[in-house]
Amino acid sequence: MILPKVRDPRFVTIRRGGTLTDSDHHLLALWAASCAEHVLHLFESVQPQDPRPREAIEGARAWVRGEVTMMQARAAGGHAMGAARDLRGPARHAAYAAGQAGAVAHVAAHELGAAAYAIKAARAVATEEEEAAGRLECQWQRDQLPVSIRELVLDDQRLRNDICWSVFG
């Protein structure tokens, strides 16, 4: 479970009664896509013929560009999660990261799921120093954060760290 029981209004768009602007929603989707893409090779090395996780990442970006609907991006995210179901380890986590990235178009708070699963993938591939690998991935992700959403995401990591397997330190 990566979503809180009570939705944070900072991750609900203004038109739905929250405070999230469309531009920041788009930045969250792009950041989530980058987090997922950073570990996508861990899935593709195991399942090179399965395009679903890559399509979910591209779907998130296409949604930002206005080329697909929210429903199409969300569906692509669901298909990526389906690609994860029969797998274990890094490949599974990488596919889930892509699925979460695709779902950001629907629920902005999935941004943290993409990051958390990417960190889990990085940890799972590390044969030693699992924690160090997770910290490096987390720092790489933080380095990718656009300034306008940086504090929002860092606060979200702090608030939801416990339900995200404590991967954000």
Short mmCIF file of C-alpha atoms in Angstrom, two decimals:
data_model
loop_
_atom_site.label_atom_id
_atom_site.label_comp_id
_atom_site.label_asym_id
_atom_site.label_seq_id
_atom_site.Cartn_x
_atom_site.Cartn_y
_atom_site.Cartn_z
CA MET A 1 0.00 0.00 0.00
CA ILE A 2 1.65 3.20 -1.11
CA LEU A 3 -1.31 5.55 -0.94
CA PRO A 4 -2.45 7.08 2.35
CA LYS A 5 -5.97 6.41 3.62
CA VAL A 6 -6.69 10.14 3.56
CA ARG A 7 -5.72 11.96 0.38
CA ASP A 8 -3.35 14.86 0.77
CA PRO A 9 -4.98 17.91 -0.90
CA ARG A 10 -1.57 18.96 -2.20
CA PHE A 11 -1.80 15.96 -4.58
CA VAL A 12 -5.37 16.67 -5.69
CA THR A 13 -5.81 19.04 -8.62
CA ILE A 14 -7.41 22.42 -8.08
CA ARG A 15 -10.40 21.47 -10.25
CA ARG A 16 -11.03 18.50 -7.90
CA GLY A 17 -10.86 20.62 -4.75
CA GLY A 18 -7.16 20.31 -3.95
CA THR A 19 -4.22 22.65 -4.41
CA LEU A 20 -2.20 20.88 -7.12
CA THR A 21 -1.74 22.87 -10.32
CA ASP A 22 -1.78 21.12 -13.68
CA SER A 23 1.82 22.18 -14.30
CA ASP A 24 2.99 20.61 -11.03
CA HIS A 25 0.92 17.49 -11.74
CA HIS A 26 2.76 17.22 -15.05
CA LEU A 27 6.12 17.65 -13.33
CA LEU A 28 5.23 14.87 -10.87
CA ALA A 29 4.37 12.59 -13.79
CA LEU A 30 7.61 13.37 -15.59
CA TRP A 31 9.67 12.84 -12.44
CA ALA A 32 7.93 9.51 -11.77
CA ALA A 33 8.60 8.45 -15.37
CA SER A 34 12.29 9.31 -14.95
CA CYS A 35 12.49 7.31 -11.72
CA ALA A 36 10.90 4.29 -13.39
CA GLU A 37 12.98 4.59 -16.54
CA HIS A 38 16.18 4.68 -14.48
CA VAL A 39 15.61 1.04 -13.45
CA LEU A 40 13.65 -0.17 -16.49
CA HIS A 41 16.66 -2.10 -17.78
CA LEU A 42 16.22 -4.46 -14.83
CA PHE A 43 12.86 -5.52 -16.27
CA GLU A 44 13.89 -5.46 -19.91
CA SER A 45 16.93 -7.66 -19.27
CA VAL A 46 14.57 -10.38 -18.02
CA GLN A 47 11.58 -9.73 -20.30
CA PRO A 48 13.00 -8.11 -23.45
CA GLN A 49 9.90 -8.86 -25.53
CA ASP A 50 7.40 -7.31 -23.10
CA PRO A 51 6.83 -3.62 -23.93
CA ARG A 52 4.25 -2.88 -21.21
CA PRO A 53 6.47 -1.12 -18.64
CA ARG A 54 8.15 1.02 -21.29
CA GLU A 55 4.73 1.84 -22.73
CA ALA A 56 3.54 2.96 -19.28
CA ILE A 57 6.50 5.31 -18.92
CA GLU A 58 5.92 6.67 -22.40
CA GLY A 59 2.20 6.94 -21.62
CA ALA A 60 2.93 9.18 -18.65
CA ARG A 61 5.04 11.45 -20.84
CA ALA A 62 2.48 11.40 -23.63
CA TRP A 63 -0.21 12.41 -21.13
CA VAL A 64 1.90 15.42 -20.12
CA ARG A 65 2.21 16.39 -23.79
CA GLY A 66 -1.56 16.05 -24.25
CA GLU A 67 -1.18 13.14 -26.68
CA VAL A 68 -3.13 10.58 -24.63
CA THR A 69 -5.95 10.85 -22.12
CA MET A 70 -5.63 10.26 -18.41
CA MET A 71 -7.53 6.99 -18.88
CA GLN A 72 -5.06 5.78 -21.52
CA ALA A 73 -2.05 6.62 -19.34
CA ARG A 74 -3.66 4.93 -16.34
CA ALA A 75 -4.50 1.83 -18.40
CA ALA A 76 -0.90 1.59 -19.60
CA GLY A 77 0.18 1.77 -15.96
CA GLY A 78 -2.15 -1.09 -15.11
CA HIS A 79 -0.73 -3.19 -17.94
CA ALA A 80 2.80 -2.58 -16.63
CA MET A 81 1.72 -3.80 -13.22
CA GLY A 82 0.33 -6.87 -14.93
CA ALA A 83 3.77 -7.48 -16.42
CA ALA A 84 5.18 -7.58 -12.88
CA ARG A 85 2.84 -10.17 -11.43
CA ASP A 86 4.66 -13.36 -12.43
CA LEU A 87 8.13 -11.99 -11.71
CA ARG A 88 10.29 -11.65 -8.63
CA GLY A 89 13.11 -9.39 -7.55
CA PRO A 90 14.44 -6.38 -9.45
CA ALA A 91 12.43 -7.03 -12.63
CA ARG A 92 9.17 -7.12 -10.69
CA HIS A 93 9.93 -3.90 -8.81
CA ALA A 94 11.00 -2.14 -12.01
CA ALA A 95 7.73 -3.08 -13.74
CA TYR A 96 5.76 -1.86 -10.72
CA ALA A 97 7.70 1.42 -10.81
CA ALA A 98 6.64 1.87 -14.43
CA GLY A 99 3.05 1.03 -13.57
CA GLN A 100 3.01 3.60 -10.78
CA ALA A 101 4.45 6.20 -13.16
CA GLY A 102 1.63 5.56 -15.62
CA ALA A 103 -0.93 5.95 -12.84
CA VAL A 104 0.27 9.44 -11.87
CA ALA A 105 -1.97 10.91 -14.56
CA HIS A 106 -4.95 9.56 -12.61
CA VAL A 107 -3.73 10.06 -9.02
CA ALA A 108 -0.74 12.34 -8.58
CA ALA A 109 0.26 10.63 -5.32
CA HIS A 110 1.40 7.58 -7.31
CA GLU A 111 4.57 9.59 -7.95
CA LEU A 112 6.00 8.25 -4.73
CA GLY A 113 5.14 4.68 -5.69
CA ALA A 114 7.25 4.96 -8.83
CA ALA A 115 10.18 6.24 -6.79
CA ALA A 116 9.78 3.68 -4.00
CA TYR A 117 9.57 0.72 -6.38
CA ALA A 118 12.61 2.00 -8.27
CA ILE A 119 14.55 2.10 -5.01
CA LYS A 120 13.34 -1.42 -4.19
CA ALA A 121 14.58 -2.55 -7.62
CA ALA A 122 18.00 -0.97 -7.02
CA ARG A 123 18.20 -2.63 -3.61
CA ALA A 124 17.15 -6.02 -4.97
CA VAL A 125 19.82 -6.05 -7.65
CA ALA A 126 22.59 -5.22 -5.17
CA THR A 127 24.25 -8.43 -4.01
CA GLU A 128 25.92 -6.60 -1.14
CA GLU A 129 25.37 -3.16 0.33
CA GLU A 130 21.64 -3.26 -0.37
CA GLU A 131 21.00 -0.20 1.82
CA ALA A 132 23.76 1.77 0.10
CA ALA A 133 22.31 0.96 -3.33
CA GLY A 134 18.92 2.20 -2.14
CA ARG A 135 20.40 5.41 -0.77
CA LEU A 136 22.23 6.05 -4.06
CA GLU A 137 19.03 5.53 -6.06
CA CYS A 138 17.09 7.79 -3.70
CA GLN A 139 19.73 10.51 -4.04
CA TRP A 140 19.72 10.18 -7.84
CA GLN A 141 15.94 10.62 -7.78
CA ARG A 142 16.15 13.66 -5.54
CA ASP A 143 18.72 15.18 -7.88
CA GLN A 144 16.16 14.91 -10.70
CA LEU A 145 13.42 16.82 -8.85
CA PRO A 146 12.39 20.09 -10.43
CA VAL A 147 12.70 22.98 -7.98
CA SER A 148 8.98 23.78 -8.03
CA ILE A 149 7.97 20.34 -6.71
CA ARG A 150 11.08 19.50 -4.68
CA GLU A 151 9.75 20.44 -1.23
CA LEU A 152 6.38 18.83 -1.96
CA VAL A 153 7.98 15.50 -2.89
CA LEU A 154 10.51 15.56 -0.04
CA ASP A 155 7.70 16.22 2.44
CA ASP A 156 5.64 13.43 0.86
CA GLN A 157 8.61 11.08 1.27
CA ARG A 158 8.84 12.02 4.94
CA LEU A 159 5.10 11.58 5.53
CA ARG A 160 4.71 8.31 3.61
CA ASN A 161 8.08 6.69 4.25
CA ASP A 162 6.55 4.14 6.62
CA ILE A 163 4.01 2.90 4.06
CA CYS A 164 6.68 2.90 1.34
CA TRP A 165 8.89 0.28 3.03
CA SER A 166 11.04 3.01 4.64
CA VAL A 167 13.05 3.37 1.43
CA PHE A 168 13.40 7.14 1.71
CA GLY A 169 15.57 7.00 4.82
#
